[in-house]
Amino acid sequence: MQNRTVIDHVTPQVNNGRFPIKKVVGEKVKVSAKIFGDSHDYIRALVEYRKQGTDNWQVVEMEEDVNDLWEASFEVTEQGFYDYRLVAWIDHLKTWYKGFKKKEADGQDMGVELQIGANFLSEKADKVDGNDKHRITEAIQRLGGDNQGEAVKYVLGDEFASLLHDYPLRQLNTVYDPGLQVKVGRKKERFSSWYELFPRSTSPDINRTGTFKDVEALLPRIQEFGFDVLYMPPVHPVGYRNRKGRNNATNAMEGEPGSPWAIGSHEGGHKAILPELGNIDDYKHLISRSKEFGMEVALDLAFQCAPDHPYIKEHPEWFIWRPDGTIAYAENPPKKYQDIVPINFESDDWQALWKELLEVTLYWCEAGIRIFRVDNPHTKPYRFWEFIIKETNALYPDVIFLAEAFTRPAIMAELAKRGFQQSYTYFSWRNSAAEMREYVEELTTTELAHYMQPNFWPNTPDILAYEMMGANENQFVKRLLLAATLSSSYGLYGPSYELMENRGNTNGKEEYYDSEKYMARHYDWSYRNRITETYKRINQIRKDHAALQQTNNIVFTDSSNPNLLSYVKYSDDRSSIIWTIVNFDQHNPQVGYCGVPQDIIGKNNFQVTDLLTGDTFWWNTEANYVRLDPGYWPAHVLRVDL
C-alpha cells in the first residue's frame, strides 16, 4: 500500500492491545503518538473511537506538538468497553493550501494554483453528497471565477480555512489498529475509602462475640467518619481441624475462633455464613442497610480451604495429596499454614473447578455484593482471574475486584492487566519523602498508570510495618493523611489504627502482637480521638474536592528540606487544585521552601487555604516558606484559589 505516514510510539496501550487500559465514567483518554511522513507535505491525524456494540466511529482530531508528537483526547461517558485507533495521512489539499499562502505572499501569479486547488476539491466532492457536496461545489466555483483577485481573497479567508478543516482529503490512510480497548468502570473503581473491621469483634456485650446485627449498629459511626466501603474478613465457617490459636499458635485452645481465612467446616464452605455471625438473610440485610448509610460491603474472596472444608470430601481431585495419604497444607518455607489447604489449580478437573469458583463469586453477587477484596490472588493462575473477572463483569458490570498481592512488581502488574480494578501496593514500606515520591511517580507516570489503580493501606491485620512499631500519634496521623491524599483509593484496618496499636509481634516480623486474626476482641465503640477526627476531616475534604478523586493527576514539587514532601493534584479543568505538604519527621517541626508548579498555577500571587485548620496564606509563584509541627498537624492540605 502506498501510504506515506508512520504512526509509532502510541500511548496508552498495554501489551500492544492485549489488555485494555482502564478508566472510569467521565474521564478522558489522552492519546499520543509519533506521527511523521516522508516529505514536507501536510499531515493530518485522527483518533477514532466507539463504544463496543455501536457501528459509527466518533472522531477527534490530533494536534501536533514538537518533534512529531501528536496528541488528542476523548471522553468515555458510559461503562463498558471502548475501541480506539489512530489514522494518519498526507492531506494533499492542505499541502496545496500551505504552499498557496506562501506563493501569494511572494507575489506570484495564482491562476494555476487556483486550478490545482479546484481539482483537489473536485476529488473530495466525488466522495460526498447532499449538503456537503453542495458546499464543496460552491467553493470550486468560487476558485474558478473570472475575478482572480476575489478568488485569492476567498482562499485566504476564514470560510475557506474552515471548509478545508471540515472536509479533509483522506487518501492512502495509515491506520494503527491492534485492537486497542478502554475498559470503563464506575467511579468507585477510582475513588473509594475503605474501613476494615472483624464482625466477631463488634459485640457490645463482653460475654459474646459480634454478629451482623452488631455491625449494623456501627454503620452510623463509620458513616460519621466518612468511609464508603465496609470491608470484613471472610464471613464463612471457620475450620476446626488444625485451627490456629492466639498469635498464630499451632494449636487453638478451647473456644478460640481461629483465622477467618481458614474457610470451611461441617457448617459449610464458601457459600455459607459462619453461624455465630448470623445467616444469609442477616448478611443481605447488612448489605442493604449499608447502602442507606452511603456504603458498600466488600466481601473477602479467599479461594483456599480449611482441612475440613466440604470440597475435600466432595472433590478430592482438587487438592494435592502427599505419599502418606495426608492432604498437603499451605507452606511458604519455612512458614507453615497447617489450618489452610491450597486448591490445586493444576488439577485434571480444572474446568469444573473454575466453574465452581465462578459460581461462588456469582452467588455473592446475587446476594448484593459488588466489591471483592481478593486474598492472595498471586497464588492462583493469571488466566483463572482473567476468566473470573471477565465472566463476572459480563453479568455484573459494577463489580470491583481488589488484588491483595504484596509480591514482586511484575506479578502485581500482571494481575492488574488481567482485570483487577484495584491493587494493594508497597505504600506501607515507603518511609522517607524521597522513597514515597519515587514510588508514586512510578505508579502515575509509567505504563502502570494505564491499568493499575493503587489502593493505599497504612495497615492491615497482616501488616504492622516496622515504621509503625512504637510510633507516636503524629506518625499515625501522617500515614493516614499520606494515604488519603496521594491515592484516590485508600483503606485502613480501622479499630487497631484509631487505637494506635503499635506493638509488634515478638517473632520479629511486621505483624501485630495479639493479632485480631486469631482472636475476638471487645471495643468501646463510643471512643473518639485525634485519629477519628482526622478520618472525618480528610474524608470530607476528599469528597468535596475533585482533585483528590484521581491518582494520576499528581505533580511533585521540589523542597529545600528532605523531610518535606510537596505535591499538587488538580482536576482536568483546573477548577479544583489541592496542594499537600507533609512533614515526614514524627517528632520535630520542620521548615523549608516548596517550589510552585508553574504550569498548573502560573500566577504571581495566589491564595491557599489549609482545609485541616482553616488558615489562609498568600503565596508567590516561586517558592514558599512552610513550617509544619507534627504535634499540631503533620501536613498542610491546601486548597489553591486562583
mmCIF file of N, CA, C and O in Angstrom, residues 548-618:
data_model
loop_
_atom_site.group_PDB
_atom_site.id
_atom_site.type_symbol
_atom_site.label_atom_id
_atom_site.label_comp_id
_atom_site.label_asym_id
_atom_site.label_seq_id
_atom_site.Cartn_x
_atom_site.Cartn_y
_atom_site.Cartn_z
ATOM 1 N N LEU A 548 -8.710 15.351 44.552
ATOM 2 C CA LEU A 548 -8.302 14.199 45.339
ATOM 3 C C LEU A 548 -9.041 12.929 44.943
ATOM 4 O O LEU A 548 -8.851 11.887 45.569
ATOM 5 N N GLN A 549 -9.837 12.999 43.910
ATOM 6 C CA GLN A 549 -10.611 11.843 43.464
ATOM 7 C C GLN A 549 -9.961 11.147 42.270
ATOM 8 O O GLN A 549 -10.581 10.330 41.597
ATOM 9 N N GLN A 550 -8.727 11.502 41.996
ATOM 10 C CA GLN A 550 -7.908 10.839 40.991
ATOM 11 C C GLN A 550 -6.530 10.592 41.604
ATOM 12 O O GLN A 550 -6.170 11.198 42.610
ATOM 13 N N THR A 551 -5.778 9.715 40.980
ATOM 14 C CA THR A 551 -4.415 9.447 41.462
ATOM 15 C C THR A 551 -3.370 9.929 40.470
ATOM 16 O O THR A 551 -2.342 10.491 40.848
ATOM 17 N N ASN A 552 -3.628 9.763 39.182
ATOM 18 C CA ASN A 552 -2.593 10.031 38.170
ATOM 19 C C ASN A 552 -2.418 11.512 37.849
ATOM 20 O O ASN A 552 -1.619 11.861 36.984
ATOM 21 N N ASN A 553 -3.141 12.376 38.544
ATOM 22 C CA ASN A 553 -3.057 13.813 38.276
ATOM 23 C C ASN A 553 -2.131 14.511 39.269
ATOM 24 O O ASN A 553 -2.331 15.660 39.620
ATOM 25 N N ILE A 554 -1.099 13.822 39.701
ATOM 26 C CA ILE A 554 -0.237 14.340 40.757
ATOM 27 C C ILE A 554 1.071 14.877 40.183
ATOM 28 O O ILE A 554 1.650 14.303 39.261
ATOM 29 N N VAL A 555 1.499 16.011 40.719
ATOM 30 C CA VAL A 555 2.777 16.620 40.335
ATOM 31 C C VAL A 555 3.530 16.958 41.617
ATOM 32 O O VAL A 555 3.011 17.674 42.483
ATOM 33 N N PHE A 556 4.737 16.433 41.755
ATOM 34 C CA PHE A 556 5.555 16.733 42.924
ATOM 35 C C PHE A 556 6.356 18.006 42.672
ATOM 36 O O PHE A 556 6.784 18.279 41.552
ATOM 37 N N THR A 557 6.545 18.781 43.729
ATOM 38 C CA THR A 557 7.363 19.986 43.624
ATOM 39 C C THR A 557 8.565 19.842 44.554
ATOM 40 O O THR A 557 8.522 19.122 45.556
ATOM 41 N N ASP A 558 9.620 20.539 44.219
ATOM 42 C CA ASP A 558 10.853 20.432 44.985
ATOM 43 C C ASP A 558 10.711 21.106 46.350
ATOM 44 O O ASP A 558 9.960 22.066 46.526
ATOM 45 N N SER A 559 11.476 20.587 47.303
ATOM 46 C CA SER A 559 11.502 21.146 48.650
ATOM 47 C C SER A 559 12.951 21.317 49.079
ATOM 48 O O SER A 559 13.805 20.486 48.768
ATOM 49 N N SER A 560 13.212 22.386 49.824
ATOM 50 C CA SER A 560 14.568 22.615 50.325
ATOM 51 C C SER A 560 14.896 21.731 51.519
ATOM 52 O O SER A 560 16.046 21.665 51.944
ATOM 53 N N ASN A 561 13.887 21.047 52.067
ATOM 54 C CA ASN A 561 14.066 20.185 53.231
ATOM 55 C C ASN A 561 13.667 18.758 52.849
ATOM 56 O O ASN A 561 12.514 18.517 52.467
ATOM 57 N N PRO A 562 14.581 17.785 52.950
ATOM 58 C CA PRO A 562 14.254 16.416 52.539
ATOM 59 C C PRO A 562 13.170 15.762 53.395
ATOM 60 O O PRO A 562 12.644 14.707 53.024
ATOM 61 N N ASN A 563 12.833 16.371 54.534
ATOM 62 C CA ASN A 563 11.759 15.835 55.367
ATOM 63 C C ASN A 563 10.377 16.279 54.903
ATOM 64 O O ASN A 563 9.371 15.790 55.433
ATOM 65 N N LEU A 564 10.313 17.202 53.953
ATOM 66 C CA LEU A 564 9.032 17.722 53.470
ATOM 67 C C LEU A 564 8.732 17.155 52.090
ATOM 68 O O LEU A 564 9.546 17.283 51.173
ATOM 69 N N LEU A 565 7.571 16.538 51.946
ATOM 70 C CA LEU A 565 7.103 16.040 50.651
ATOM 71 C C LEU A 565 5.996 16.960 50.173
ATOM 72 O O LEU A 565 4.982 17.146 50.862
ATOM 73 N N SER A 566 6.175 17.535 48.992
ATOM 74 C CA SER A 566 5.242 18.522 48.447
ATOM 75 C C SER A 566 4.670 18.016 47.133
ATOM 76 O O SER A 566 5.418 17.624 46.235
ATOM 77 N N TYR A 567 3.341 18.018 47.013
ATOM 78 C CA TYR A 567 2.710 17.545 45.776
ATOM 79 C C TYR A 567 1.370 18.226 45.549
ATOM 80 O O TYR A 567 0.665 18.590 46.485
ATOM 81 N N VAL A 568 1.071 18.412 44.275
ATOM 82 C CA VAL A 568 -0.150 19.096 43.849
ATOM 83 C C VAL A 568 -0.983 18.134 43.021
ATOM 84 O O VAL A 568 -0.463 17.421 42.160
ATOM 85 N N LYS A 569 -2.286 18.127 43.286
ATOM 86 C CA LYS A 569 -3.227 17.357 42.473
ATOM 87 C C LYS A 569 -4.288 18.315 41.957
ATOM 88 O O LYS A 569 -4.669 19.274 42.637
ATOM 89 N N TYR A 570 -4.794 18.042 40.743
ATOM 90 C CA TYR A 570 -5.700 19.001 40.110
ATOM 91 C C TYR A 570 -6.688 18.275 39.210
ATOM 92 O O TYR A 570 -6.411 17.204 38.666
ATOM 93 N N SER A 571 -7.873 18.854 39.064
ATOM 94 C CA SER A 571 -8.849 18.327 38.121
ATOM 95 C C SER A 571 -8.478 18.764 36.716
ATOM 96 O O SER A 571 -7.701 19.709 36.519
ATOM 97 N N ASP A 572 -9.048 18.100 35.713
ATOM 98 C CA ASP A 572 -8.682 18.397 34.324
ATOM 99 C C ASP A 572 -8.927 19.857 33.964
ATOM 100 O O ASP A 572 -8.149 20.456 33.213
ATOM 101 N N ASP A 573 -10.008 20.422 34.482
ATOM 102 C CA ASP A 573 -10.338 21.804 34.128
ATOM 103 C C ASP A 573 -9.723 22.831 35.088
ATOM 104 O O ASP A 573 -9.995 24.026 34.990
ATOM 105 N N ARG A 574 -8.890 22.374 36.020
ATOM 106 C CA ARG A 574 -8.202 23.225 36.999
ATOM 107 C C ARG A 574 -9.173 23.924 37.959
ATOM 108 O O ARG A 574 -8.778 24.853 38.673
ATOM 109 N N SER A 575 -10.415 23.493 38.000
ATOM 110 C CA SER A 575 -11.355 24.098 38.943
ATOM 111 C C SER A 575 -11.091 23.637 40.370
ATOM 112 O O SER A 575 -11.559 24.251 41.331
ATOM 113 N N SER A 576 -10.371 22.541 40.515
ATOM 114 C CA SER A 576 -10.011 22.015 41.832
ATOM 115 C C SER A 576 -8.519 21.741 41.851
ATOM 116 O O SER A 576 -8.024 20.932 41.066
ATOM 117 N N ILE A 577 -7.816 22.442 42.731
ATOM 118 C CA ILE A 577 -6.373 22.253 42.897
ATOM 119 C C ILE A 577 -6.086 22.105 44.390
ATOM 120 O O ILE A 577 -6.432 22.985 45.184
ATOM 121 N N ILE A 578 -5.475 20.985 44.764
ATOM 122 C CA ILE A 578 -5.121 20.730 46.155
ATOM 123 C C ILE A 578 -3.608 20.520 46.245
ATOM 124 O O ILE A 578 -3.045 19.696 45.541
ATOM 125 N N TRP A 579 -2.994 21.282 47.129
ATOM 126 C CA TRP A 579 -1.550 21.204 47.343
ATOM 127 C C TRP A 579 -1.320 20.646 48.748
ATOM 128 O O TRP A 579 -1.729 21.249 49.747
ATOM 129 N N THR A 580 -0.668 19.493 48.830
ATOM 130 C CA THR A 580 -0.399 18.852 50.110
ATOM 131 C C THR A 580 1.099 18.870 50.389
ATOM 132 O O THR A 580 1.900 18.588 49.501
ATOM 133 N N ILE A 581 1.449 19.217 51.603
ATOM 134 C CA ILE A 581 2.846 19.207 52.046
ATOM 135 C C ILE A 581 2.891 18.442 53.362
ATOM 136 O O ILE A 581 2.142 18.754 54.296
ATOM 137 N N VAL A 582 3.745 17.429 53.439
ATOM 138 C CA VAL A 582 3.766 16.531 54.593
ATOM 139 C C VAL A 582 5.150 16.532 55.236
ATOM 140 O O VAL A 582 6.170 16.429 54.553
ATOM 141 N N ASN A 583 5.153 16.624 56.560
ATOM 142 C CA ASN A 583 6.376 16.518 57.349
ATOM 143 C C ASN A 583 6.594 15.057 57.709
ATOM 144 O O ASN A 583 5.793 14.451 58.426
ATOM 145 N N PHE A 584 7.691 14.461 57.245
ATOM 146 C CA PHE A 584 7.967 13.051 57.497
ATOM 147 C C PHE A 584 8.639 12.805 58.849
ATOM 148 O O PHE A 584 8.875 11.654 59.205
ATOM 149 N N ASP A 585 8.920 13.845 59.587
ATOM 150 C CA ASP A 585 9.520 13.709 60.910
ATOM 151 C C ASP A 585 8.392 13.697 61.940
ATOM 152 O O ASP A 585 7.739 14.717 62.168
ATOM 153 N N GLN A 586 8.167 12.549 62.580
ATOM 154 C CA GLN A 586 7.043 12.425 63.512
ATOM 155 C C GLN A 586 7.301 13.113 64.847
ATOM 156 O O GLN A 586 6.369 13.270 65.647
ATOM 157 N N HIS A 587 8.536 13.546 65.088
ATOM 158 C CA HIS A 587 8.878 14.093 66.402
ATOM 159 C C HIS A 587 9.068 15.609 66.401
ATOM 160 O O HIS A 587 8.730 16.272 67.392
ATOM 161 N N ASN A 588 9.603 16.175 65.318
ATOM 162 C CA ASN A 588 10.064 17.566 65.348
ATOM 163 C C ASN A 588 9.421 18.417 64.260
ATOM 164 O O ASN A 588 9.154 17.926 63.148
ATOM 165 N N PRO A 589 9.215 19.705 64.546
ATOM 166 C CA PRO A 589 8.799 20.627 63.491
ATOM 167 C C PRO A 589 9.880 20.702 62.407
ATOM 168 O O PRO A 589 11.067 20.603 62.701
ATOM 169 N N GLN A 590 9.451 20.869 61.174
ATOM 170 C CA GLN A 590 10.375 21.010 60.053
ATOM 171 C C GLN A 590 9.976 22.237 59.239
ATOM 172 O O GLN A 590 8.773 22.536 59.081
ATOM 173 N N VAL A 591 10.980 22.941 58.728
ATOM 174 C CA VAL A 591 10.738 24.134 57.915
ATOM 175 C C VAL A 591 11.444 23.976 56.578
ATOM 176 O O VAL A 591 12.399 23.199 56.438
ATOM 177 N N GLY A 592 10.984 24.733 55.596
ATOM 178 C CA GLY A 592 11.619 24.697 54.281
ATOM 179 C C GLY A 592 10.825 25.491 53.274
ATOM 180 O O GLY A 592 9.749 26.026 53.578
ATOM 181 N N TYR A 593 11.366 25.556 52.064
ATOM 182 C CA TYR A 593 10.704 26.242 50.958
ATOM 183 C C TYR A 593 10.272 25.203 49.928
ATOM 184 O O TYR A 593 11.049 24.318 49.555
ATOM 185 N N CYS A 594 9.038 25.325 49.477
ATOM 186 C CA CYS A 594 8.484 24.392 48.491
ATOM 187 C C CYS A 594 8.185 25.131 47.202
ATOM 188 O O CYS A 594 7.528 26.191 47.208
ATOM 189 N N GLY A 595 8.675 24.560 46.096
ATOM 190 C CA GLY A 595 8.506 25.198 44.797
ATOM 191 C C GLY A 595 7.080 25.119 44.290
ATOM 192 O O GLY A 595 6.283 24.256 44.684
ATOM 193 N N VAL A 596 6.759 26.021 43.375
ATOM 194 C CA VAL A 596 5.410 26.134 42.807
ATOM 195 C C VAL A 596 5.391 25.489 41.421
ATOM 196 O O VAL A 596 6.270 25.772 40.596
ATOM 197 N N PRO A 597 4.424 24.642 41.117
ATOM 198 C CA PRO A 597 4.298 24.078 39.761
ATOM 199 C C PRO A 597 3.746 25.127 38.793
ATOM 200 O O PRO A 597 2.534 25.377 38.737
ATOM 201 N N GLN A 598 4.637 25.741 38.024
ATOM 202 C CA GLN A 598 4.265 26.889 37.202
ATOM 203 C C GLN A 598 3.173 26.569 36.183
ATOM 204 O O GLN A 598 2.278 27.378 35.937
ATOM 205 N N ASP A 599 3.229 25.374 35.581
ATOM 206 C CA ASP A 599 2.278 25.071 34.515
ATOM 207 C C ASP A 599 0.880 24.804 35.056
ATOM 208 O O ASP A 599 -0.086 24.803 34.295
ATOM 209 N N ILE A 600 0.749 24.585 36.362
ATOM 210 C CA ILE A 600 -0.572 24.361 36.945
ATOM 211 C C ILE A 600 -1.128 25.633 37.555
ATOM 212 O O ILE A 600 -2.296 25.984 37.357
ATOM 213 N N ILE A 601 -0.295 26.373 38.270
ATOM 214 C CA ILE A 601 -0.780 27.558 38.994
ATOM 215 C C ILE A 601 -0.514 28.825 38.189
ATOM 216 O O ILE A 601 -1.423 29.588 37.898
ATOM 217 N N GLY A 602 0.724 29.076 37.834
ATOM 218 C CA GLY A 602 1.059 30.108 36.857
ATOM 219 C C GLY A 602 0.568 31.509 37.148
ATOM 220 O O GLY A 602 0.181 32.221 36.230
ATOM 221 N N LYS A 603 0.543 31.950 38.404
ATOM 222 C CA LYS A 603 0.212 33.336 38.717
ATOM 223 C C LYS A 603 1.252 33.868 39.697
ATOM 224 O O LYS A 603 1.866 33.128 40.456
ATOM 225 N N ASN A 604 1.434 35.191 39.673
ATOM 226 C CA ASN A 604 2.448 35.769 40.542
ATOM 227 C C ASN A 604 2.103 35.592 42.012
ATOM 228 O O ASN A 604 2.961 35.297 42.832
ATOM 229 N N ASN A 605 0.846 35.782 42.357
ATOM 230 C CA ASN A 605 0.414 35.631 43.729
ATOM 231 C C ASN A 605 -0.909 34.886 43.752
ATOM 232 O O ASN A 605 -1.756 35.066 42.860
ATOM 233 N N PHE A 606 -1.082 34.056 44.739
ATOM 234 C CA PHE A 606 -2.322 33.299 44.848
ATOM 235 C C PHE A 606 -2.568 32.979 46.315
ATOM 236 O O PHE A 606 -1.655 33.022 47.149
ATOM 237 N N GLN A 607 -3.806 32.651 46.598
ATOM 238 C CA GLN A 607 -4.196 32.369 47.975
ATOM 239 C C GLN A 607 -4.364 30.874 48.175
ATOM 240 O O GLN A 607 -4.874 30.162 47.306
ATOM 241 N N VAL A 608 -3.927 30.384 49.341
ATOM 242 C CA VAL A 608 -4.151 28.990 49.708
ATOM 243 C C VAL A 608 -4.831 28.949 51.067
ATOM 244 O O VAL A 608 -4.564 29.789 51.937
ATOM 245 N N THR A 609 -5.704 27.960 51.227
ATOM 246 C CA THR A 609 -6.410 27.772 52.492
ATOM 247 C C THR A 609 -6.176 26.357 52.976
ATOM 248 O O THR A 609 -6.417 25.394 52.238
ATOM 249 N N ASP A 610 -5.683 26.217 54.204
ATOM 250 C CA ASP A 610 -5.460 24.897 54.775
ATOM 251 C C ASP A 610 -6.810 24.318 55.190
ATOM 252 O O ASP A 610 -7.472 24.834 56.096
ATOM 253 N N LEU A 611 -7.204 23.244 54.527
ATOM 254 C CA LEU A 611 -8.522 22.660 54.767
ATOM 255 C C LEU A 611 -8.580 21.886 56.075
ATOM 256 O O LEU A 611 -9.670 21.532 56.537
ATOM 257 N N LEU A 612 -7.427 21.624 56.697
ATOM 258 C CA LEU A 612 -7.414 20.979 58.013
ATOM 259 C C LEU A 612 -7.637 21.984 59.133
ATOM 260 O O LEU A 612 -8.244 21.656 60.160
ATOM 261 N N THR A 613 -7.146 23.201 58.947
ATOM 262 C CA THR A 613 -7.184 24.187 60.033
ATOM 263 C C THR A 613 -8.016 25.418 59.721
ATOM 264 O O THR A 613 -8.423 26.136 60.638
ATOM 265 N N GLY A 614 -8.222 25.713 58.424
ATOM 266 C CA GLY A 614 -8.907 26.943 58.040
ATOM 267 C C GLY A 614 -7.976 28.125 57.854
ATOM 268 O O GLY A 614 -8.422 29.205 57.443
ATOM 269 N N ASP A 615 -6.688 27.963 58.139
ATOM 270 C CA ASP A 615 -5.727 29.058 57.977
ATOM 271 C C ASP A 615 -5.562 29.411 56.499
ATOM 272 O O ASP A 615 -5.567 28.538 55.622
ATOM 273 N N THR A 616 -5.375 30.721 56.241
ATOM 274 C CA THR A 616 -5.230 31.223 54.873
ATOM 275 C C THR A 616 -3.888 31.923 54.714
ATOM 276 O O THR A 616 -3.439 32.639 55.613
ATOM 277 N N PHE A 617 -3.242 31.702 53.551
ATOM 278 C CA PHE A 617 -1.943 32.310 53.268
ATOM 279 C C PHE A 617 -1.953 32.867 51.844
ATOM 280 O O PHE A 617 -2.618 32.328 50.952
ATOM 281 N N TRP A 618 -1.192 33.946 51.653
ATOM 282 C CA TRP A 618 -0.907 34.437 50.305
ATOM 283 C C TRP A 618 0.492 33.973 49.917
ATOM 284 O O TRP A 618 1.460 34.217 50.648
#
